[in-house]
């Protein structure tokens, strides 16, 4: 006899299972970052408040809350109007009040349309 | 005053009489019947005595060719839908090579005159009907190319003297299935007569429609109330990256509003951009005005609108359909229906001599209710893109020259030749440098010689050369004709009926290849790769036969080309005989592909059906990845998709015929009309050109003995490796786990930046040295 697992079949508490930027690399002057968020553990028809944001080692620069139902969603993270420094960033998401956060890297590349380039 | 009143009363009476007129004629031979409310009208009916009819009946011909039942396909061993489903109107027609006129008695008034023109007879595949259709001072040119292609045209014509005269003025020949006449703007007739006819010709007839179910629309963003300015002008302006589909009812997300089009490009490069108008109410007088963007003249910018088509989700589906964004049609202005996204597709071409710099411009969308602007920012780069000669971009092709050879008249032949010319230019502009050809020969005659069509092949190779195409040429040969001669039957699709042929078969095939090779060498043409059978199956009889066929080709000292998946164990016996494997996905990993080339000079090519129409025309991002970064990452030597234009049945109906149409459409005069996938091929090709340009620049930089340049070259190599590592390698790039649209552009820009940095470093070192 061979036992395989264990494997999570169903969450009983709301949680963000995955967060993925639609574009893992973006221009540093982008106005928004669309992000795919997968929510689990929410009953059909109910919603969980999800917080998601963009951060670097220097701190969080964008932070949004949204009430999301179970399943996959594309949510939009507004970015600061003046653009951000190029480099590696982190997109994170968690159910409000939860300690269980998920994250994914996001690379910002200097824009081709910066004046003076 | 009294006379005016009487005239007015007469006019009102005439208008009332005209309002009741509806004349619907279905043309065909005497045995053909019409479906009410249409009346049958044969060529024999002459005009006169207040009766509708022809001015010169003696100059007319008629035919009937109905397709109403499933048909047996002996090559595939199954029942299939016919090439088109005909209706009583489309299954018959009247045609002529001479001018003729149809006289239709009607009260004075203004009328809409509709013409349906096309042939349901497959024997007319090479026929072109090119004529003017005129009535009441209005004229329209009608061009119907080949069988199963139908045109539906409207003229608004005034009748003054008790009749409408409809003139058919041929450039070579004309054709008419049906004419419908009713008072101008008769909405009841348009709904009751025209709409069902349109549905039957460009969709499905009622008896077939019952077997089909429409797929649900894809999910979209939640609704949002319009802003005051959107409400006032009557539309929402938004955008999504061009390689991501916009469906008719899609709603924009927050990040898709207030679009700004940002592009960067090298001189000589084409670059697409789109924006979307979602009308809140019906819009009239819509037009798109593109201003100059630095060196790119607005007048030179190609403006198209995405046309939605009913399509099968998979190429051979029968029973499921959905509405998809598909054809990029020229947009010259007009009305837009409410609540249906109108996506405008612009292609900017950067002039060859464009000075580098950052430029701004704008696009204006204007309609009768208001206008809106879309800012454009363009960065022109200071270098031209290089091609990578080690990677070939080819495509399968139904050559119009074959239709020209079978054309019934010189005008039709000229049409097909011009079409081939336009299509080669279009292919060249999209990076294609090679098409699959075939040469007709039949089996050997009693004297052992083959009737090779050198004239036809010379014409194709001449066109090939004039458009800068390069070899080797994948060449189809008449293998089945030789097989039929020896076995008295065809081997069928995928060799499903094949049996072991006598040794004389292989000897004859080898003789054919030797003769073609001698002719090729004498003409100085590039190498031919012999392609005797398409997609053999792994059935042992098929594999054994293929071994015989490939050995025969090899015995004539030529290389072989086989469309089969080399990873399938069933094809293992073919390995000694195959020089070029062409498989659907990137079946082998990069290491294996490079090893086969290094050790045995065996090449691997890919025909990516999954992004060429197999899954309709919507995997646009998959197409760009397949043609660009994915191809670069694969190690494969060529991409050769099926097919530049695959027309199955009616070219404007993707639900007829047993399978889906593929890729590029045609305007009535043969000018190519792209689909989004086709534009994605070019963008993928451009991605590879950026890579090739950086690789070339790194090689140049390596020749310099300057630390600054060496450092820049090392940084460029690291960045290129990082981009390569970011590709999520897959055998088939379709929709899932791909980069988003912006990420493609960022990856391209990472490469462009390194080219700029290297050039800058070399320039500075050179300046310092002087």
PDB file of C-alpha atoms in Angstrom, chain B residues 461-620:
ATOM      1  CA  UNK B 461      10.176  30.562 -59.255  1.00  0.00           C
ATOM      2  CA  UNK B 462      10.341  33.895 -61.056  1.00  0.00           C
ATOM      3  CA  UNK B 463       7.837  35.354 -58.594  1.00  0.00           C
ATOM      4  CA  UNK B 464       9.793  33.707 -55.778  1.00  0.00           C
ATOM      5  CA  UNK B 465      12.988  35.393 -56.826  1.00  0.00           C
ATOM      6  CA  UNK B 466      11.443  38.813 -57.423  1.00  0.00           C
ATOM      7  CA  UNK B 467      10.198  38.933 -53.833  1.00  0.00           C
ATOM      8  CA  UNK B 468      13.517  37.942 -52.321  1.00  0.00           C
ATOM      9  CA  UNK B 469      12.505  34.462 -51.238  1.00  0.00           C
ATOM     10  CA  UNK B 470      15.245  31.986 -50.364  1.00  0.00           C
ATOM     11  CA  UNK B 471      15.652  28.218 -50.520  1.00  0.00           C
ATOM     12  CA  UNK B 472      15.526  25.378 -49.970  1.00  0.00           C
ATOM     13  CA  UNK B 473      12.147  24.943 -51.623  1.00  0.00           C
ATOM     14  CA  UNK B 474       9.764  22.380 -50.187  1.00  0.00           C
ATOM     15  CA  UNK B 475       8.517  20.755 -53.382  1.00  0.00           C
ATOM     16  CA  UNK B 476       5.436  18.577 -53.644  1.00  0.00           C
ATOM     17  CA  UNK B 477       5.630  15.996 -56.420  1.00  0.00           C
ATOM     18  CA  UNK B 478       3.091  13.691 -58.082  1.00  0.00           C
ATOM     19  CA  UNK B 479       3.823  10.623 -55.973  1.00  0.00           C
ATOM     20  CA  UNK B 480       0.144   9.642 -55.860  1.00  0.00           C
ATOM     21  CA  UNK B 481      -0.118   9.778 -59.663  1.00  0.00           C
ATOM     22  CA  UNK B 482       2.679   7.221 -59.951  1.00  0.00           C
ATOM     23  CA  UNK B 483       1.081   5.092 -57.226  1.00  0.00           C
ATOM     24  CA  UNK B 484      -2.280   5.195 -59.018  1.00  0.00           C
ATOM     25  CA  UNK B 485      -0.618   4.098 -62.241  1.00  0.00           C
ATOM     26  CA  UNK B 486       0.815   1.010 -60.549  1.00  0.00           C
ATOM     27  CA  UNK B 487      -1.981   0.237 -58.088  1.00  0.00           C
ATOM     28  CA  UNK B 488      -5.080   1.568 -59.902  1.00  0.00           C
ATOM     29  CA  UNK B 489      -6.230   3.555 -56.873  1.00  0.00           C
ATOM     30  CA  UNK B 490      -5.157   6.458 -54.696  1.00  0.00           C
ATOM     31  CA  UNK B 491      -3.375   5.819 -51.408  1.00  0.00           C
ATOM     32  CA  UNK B 492      -5.757   8.281 -49.712  1.00  0.00           C
ATOM     33  CA  UNK B 493      -5.297  10.935 -47.046  1.00  0.00           C
ATOM     34  CA  UNK B 494      -2.532  10.014 -44.558  1.00  0.00           C
ATOM     35  CA  UNK B 495      -1.918   6.867 -46.695  1.00  0.00           C
ATOM     36  CA  UNK B 496      -5.021   5.297 -45.184  1.00  0.00           C
ATOM     37  CA  UNK B 497      -5.525   2.987 -48.197  1.00  0.00           C
ATOM     38  CA  UNK B 498      -1.894   2.295 -49.016  1.00  0.00           C
ATOM     39  CA  UNK B 499      -0.641  -1.183 -49.996  1.00  0.00           C
ATOM     40  CA  UNK B 500       2.824  -2.346 -50.916  1.00  0.00           C
ATOM     41  CA  UNK B 501       3.560  -1.200 -54.501  1.00  0.00           C
ATOM     42  CA  UNK B 502       5.724  -3.126 -56.976  1.00  0.00           C
ATOM     43  CA  UNK B 503       9.446  -2.209 -57.280  1.00  0.00           C
ATOM     44  CA  UNK B 504       8.683  -0.362 -60.516  1.00  0.00           C
ATOM     45  CA  UNK B 505       6.864   2.278 -58.439  1.00  0.00           C
ATOM     46  CA  UNK B 506      10.008   3.297 -56.559  1.00  0.00           C
ATOM     47  CA  UNK B 507      12.077   3.227 -59.753  1.00  0.00           C
ATOM     48  CA  UNK B 508       9.595   5.560 -61.440  1.00  0.00           C
ATOM     49  CA  UNK B 509       9.516   7.948 -58.482  1.00  0.00           C
ATOM     50  CA  UNK B 510      13.316   8.068 -58.432  1.00  0.00           C
ATOM     51  CA  UNK B 511      13.306   8.757 -62.183  1.00  0.00           C
ATOM     52  CA  UNK B 512      10.902  11.653 -61.655  1.00  0.00           C
ATOM     53  CA  UNK B 513      13.103  13.184 -58.958  1.00  0.00           C
ATOM     54  CA  UNK B 514      16.203  12.781 -61.172  1.00  0.00           C
ATOM     55  CA  UNK B 515      14.447  14.556 -64.028  1.00  0.00           C
ATOM     56  CA  UNK B 516      13.249  17.402 -61.791  1.00  0.00           C
ATOM     57  CA  UNK B 517      16.716  17.735 -60.266  1.00  0.00           C
ATOM     58  CA  UNK B 518      18.314  17.981 -63.708  1.00  0.00           C
ATOM     59  CA  UNK B 519      15.877  20.728 -64.671  1.00  0.00           C
ATOM     60  CA  UNK B 520      16.386  22.532 -61.380  1.00  0.00           C
ATOM     61  CA  UNK B 521      20.160  22.566 -61.705  1.00  0.00           C
ATOM     62  CA  UNK B 522      19.967  23.718 -65.315  1.00  0.00           C
ATOM     63  CA  UNK B 523      17.872  26.708 -64.223  1.00  0.00           C
ATOM     64  CA  UNK B 524      20.102  27.635 -61.297  1.00  0.00           C
ATOM     65  CA  UNK B 525      17.308  27.311 -58.757  1.00  0.00           C
ATOM     66  CA  UNK B 526      17.879  26.707 -55.033  1.00  0.00           C
ATOM     67  CA  UNK B 527      17.779  23.228 -53.563  1.00  0.00           C
ATOM     68  CA  UNK B 528      14.461  21.363 -53.555  1.00  0.00           C
ATOM     69  CA  UNK B 529      13.379  19.365 -50.505  1.00  0.00           C
ATOM     70  CA  UNK B 530      11.200  16.555 -51.822  1.00  0.00           C
ATOM     71  CA  UNK B 531       7.809  16.273 -50.183  1.00  0.00           C
ATOM     72  CA  UNK B 532       6.073  13.295 -51.783  1.00  0.00           C
ATOM     73  CA  UNK B 533       3.395  12.543 -49.134  1.00  0.00           C
ATOM     74  CA  UNK B 534       1.658  14.766 -46.589  1.00  0.00           C
ATOM     75  CA  UNK B 535       1.258  13.598 -42.993  1.00  0.00           C
ATOM     76  CA  UNK B 536       1.679   9.825 -43.268  1.00  0.00           C
ATOM     77  CA  UNK B 537       0.115   7.881 -40.418  1.00  0.00           C
ATOM     78  CA  UNK B 538       2.012   5.591 -38.055  1.00  0.00           C
ATOM     79  CA  UNK B 539       0.198   2.575 -39.455  1.00  0.00           C
ATOM     80  CA  UNK B 540       2.923  -0.004 -40.248  1.00  0.00           C
ATOM     81  CA  UNK B 541       1.834  -0.202 -43.898  1.00  0.00           C
ATOM     82  CA  UNK B 542       2.099   3.591 -44.223  1.00  0.00           C
ATOM     83  CA  UNK B 543       5.517   3.682 -42.556  1.00  0.00           C
ATOM     84  CA  UNK B 544       6.820   0.845 -44.749  1.00  0.00           C
ATOM     85  CA  UNK B 545       5.556   2.654 -47.845  1.00  0.00           C
ATOM     86  CA  UNK B 546       7.182   5.899 -46.697  1.00  0.00           C
ATOM     87  CA  UNK B 547      10.500   4.106 -46.305  1.00  0.00           C
ATOM     88  CA  UNK B 548      10.240   3.011 -49.924  1.00  0.00           C
ATOM     89  CA  UNK B 549       9.281   6.500 -51.092  1.00  0.00           C
ATOM     90  CA  UNK B 550      12.036   8.301 -49.156  1.00  0.00           C
ATOM     91  CA  UNK B 551      14.660   5.801 -50.243  1.00  0.00           C
ATOM     92  CA  UNK B 552      13.647   6.441 -53.862  1.00  0.00           C
ATOM     93  CA  UNK B 553      14.084  10.198 -53.386  1.00  0.00           C
ATOM     94  CA  UNK B 554      17.451   9.686 -51.707  1.00  0.00           C
ATOM     95  CA  UNK B 555      18.580   7.408 -54.557  1.00  0.00           C
ATOM     96  CA  UNK B 556      18.183  10.437 -56.838  1.00  0.00           C
ATOM     97  CA  UNK B 557      20.611  12.319 -54.575  1.00  0.00           C
ATOM     98  CA  UNK B 558      17.997  14.679 -53.187  1.00  0.00           C
ATOM     99  CA  UNK B 559      16.965  15.514 -49.639  1.00  0.00           C
ATOM    100  CA  UNK B 560      13.642  14.440 -48.148  1.00  0.00           C
ATOM    101  CA  UNK B 561      11.014  16.397 -46.209  1.00  0.00           C
ATOM    102  CA  UNK B 562       8.470  14.576 -44.061  1.00  0.00           C
ATOM    103  CA  UNK B 563       5.530  16.006 -42.117  1.00  0.00           C
ATOM    104  CA  UNK B 564       5.513  13.692 -39.110  1.00  0.00           C
ATOM    105  CA  UNK B 565       6.227  13.852 -35.397  1.00  0.00           C
ATOM    106  CA  UNK B 566       9.707  12.382 -34.861  1.00  0.00           C
ATOM    107  CA  UNK B 567       8.938  11.600 -31.233  1.00  0.00           C
ATOM    108  CA  UNK B 568       6.330   8.984 -32.180  1.00  0.00           C
ATOM    109  CA  UNK B 569       7.871   5.499 -31.924  1.00  0.00           C
ATOM    110  CA  UNK B 570       5.920   4.387 -34.987  1.00  0.00           C
ATOM    111  CA  UNK B 571       8.053   6.625 -37.201  1.00  0.00           C
ATOM    112  CA  UNK B 572      11.362   5.223 -35.968  1.00  0.00           C
ATOM    113  CA  UNK B 573      11.885   3.149 -39.186  1.00  0.00           C
ATOM    114  CA  UNK B 574      11.873   6.419 -41.164  1.00  0.00           C
ATOM    115  CA  UNK B 575      14.810   7.960 -39.300  1.00  0.00           C
ATOM    116  CA  UNK B 576      17.500   6.836 -41.752  1.00  0.00           C
ATOM    117  CA  UNK B 577      15.580   8.370 -44.658  1.00  0.00           C
ATOM    118  CA  UNK B 578      14.458  11.739 -43.318  1.00  0.00           C
ATOM    119  CA  UNK B 579      16.533  14.882 -43.870  1.00  0.00           C
ATOM    120  CA  UNK B 580      13.930  17.369 -42.647  1.00  0.00           C
ATOM    121  CA  UNK B 581      11.307  16.486 -40.074  1.00  0.00           C
ATOM    122  CA  UNK B 582       8.413  18.916 -40.032  1.00  0.00           C
ATOM    123  CA  UNK B 583       6.177  18.489 -36.994  1.00  0.00           C
ATOM    124  CA  UNK B 584       3.211  20.359 -35.582  1.00  0.00           C
ATOM    125  CA  UNK B 585       4.477  21.407 -32.145  1.00  0.00           C
ATOM    126  CA  UNK B 586       8.050  22.038 -31.103  1.00  0.00           C
ATOM    127  CA  UNK B 587       8.031  18.308 -30.375  1.00  0.00           C
ATOM    128  CA  UNK B 588      11.684  17.866 -29.470  1.00  0.00           C
ATOM    129  CA  UNK B 589      13.579  19.858 -26.900  1.00  0.00           C
ATOM    130  CA  UNK B 590      16.279  22.266 -27.956  1.00  0.00           C
ATOM    131  CA  UNK B 591      19.160  19.978 -26.964  1.00  0.00           C
ATOM    132  CA  UNK B 592      17.870  17.116 -29.102  1.00  0.00           C
ATOM    133  CA  UNK B 593      17.208  19.394 -32.065  1.00  0.00           C
ATOM    134  CA  UNK B 594      20.707  20.853 -32.002  1.00  0.00           C
ATOM    135  CA  UNK B 595      22.259  17.408 -31.533  1.00  0.00           C
ATOM    136  CA  UNK B 596      20.465  15.972 -34.572  1.00  0.00           C
ATOM    137  CA  UNK B 597      21.732  18.848 -36.651  1.00  0.00           C
ATOM    138  CA  UNK B 598      25.280  18.592 -35.354  1.00  0.00           C
ATOM    139  CA  UNK B 599      25.555  14.805 -35.614  1.00  0.00           C
ATOM    140  CA  UNK B 600      23.466  13.898 -38.655  1.00  0.00           C
ATOM    141  CA  UNK B 601      22.638  17.210 -40.422  1.00  0.00           C
ATOM    142  CA  UNK B 602      18.964  16.453 -39.828  1.00  0.00           C
ATOM    143  CA  UNK B 603      16.812  19.574 -39.635  1.00  0.00           C
ATOM    144  CA  UNK B 604      13.664  20.119 -37.606  1.00  0.00           C
ATOM    145  CA  UNK B 605      10.944  22.415 -38.892  1.00  0.00           C
ATOM    146  CA  UNK B 606       7.589  23.211 -37.321  1.00  0.00           C
ATOM    147  CA  UNK B 607       4.131  23.780 -38.810  1.00  0.00           C
ATOM    148  CA  UNK B 608       2.253  25.256 -35.856  1.00  0.00           C
ATOM    149  CA  UNK B 609      -1.373  24.481 -36.702  1.00  0.00           C
ATOM    150  CA  UNK B 610      -2.445  25.518 -33.228  1.00  0.00           C
ATOM    151  CA  UNK B 611      -1.828  29.165 -34.096  1.00  0.00           C
ATOM    152  CA  UNK B 612      -2.763  29.017 -37.773  1.00  0.00           C
ATOM    153  CA  UNK B 613      -6.520  28.515 -37.664  1.00  0.00           C
ATOM    154  CA  UNK B 614      -6.832  25.155 -35.920  1.00  0.00           C
ATOM    155  CA  UNK B 615      -8.199  27.013 -32.896  1.00  0.00           C
ATOM    156  CA  UNK B 616      -9.867  29.824 -34.887  1.00  0.00           C
ATOM    157  CA  UNK B 617      -7.870  33.030 -35.220  1.00  0.00           C
ATOM    158  CA  UNK B 618      -7.815  34.084 -31.563  1.00  0.00           C
ATOM    159  CA  UNK B 619      -4.540  32.744 -30.020  1.00  0.00           C
ATOM    160  CA  UNK B 620      -2.768  35.934 -31.053  1.00  0.00           C
TER     161      UNK B 620
END
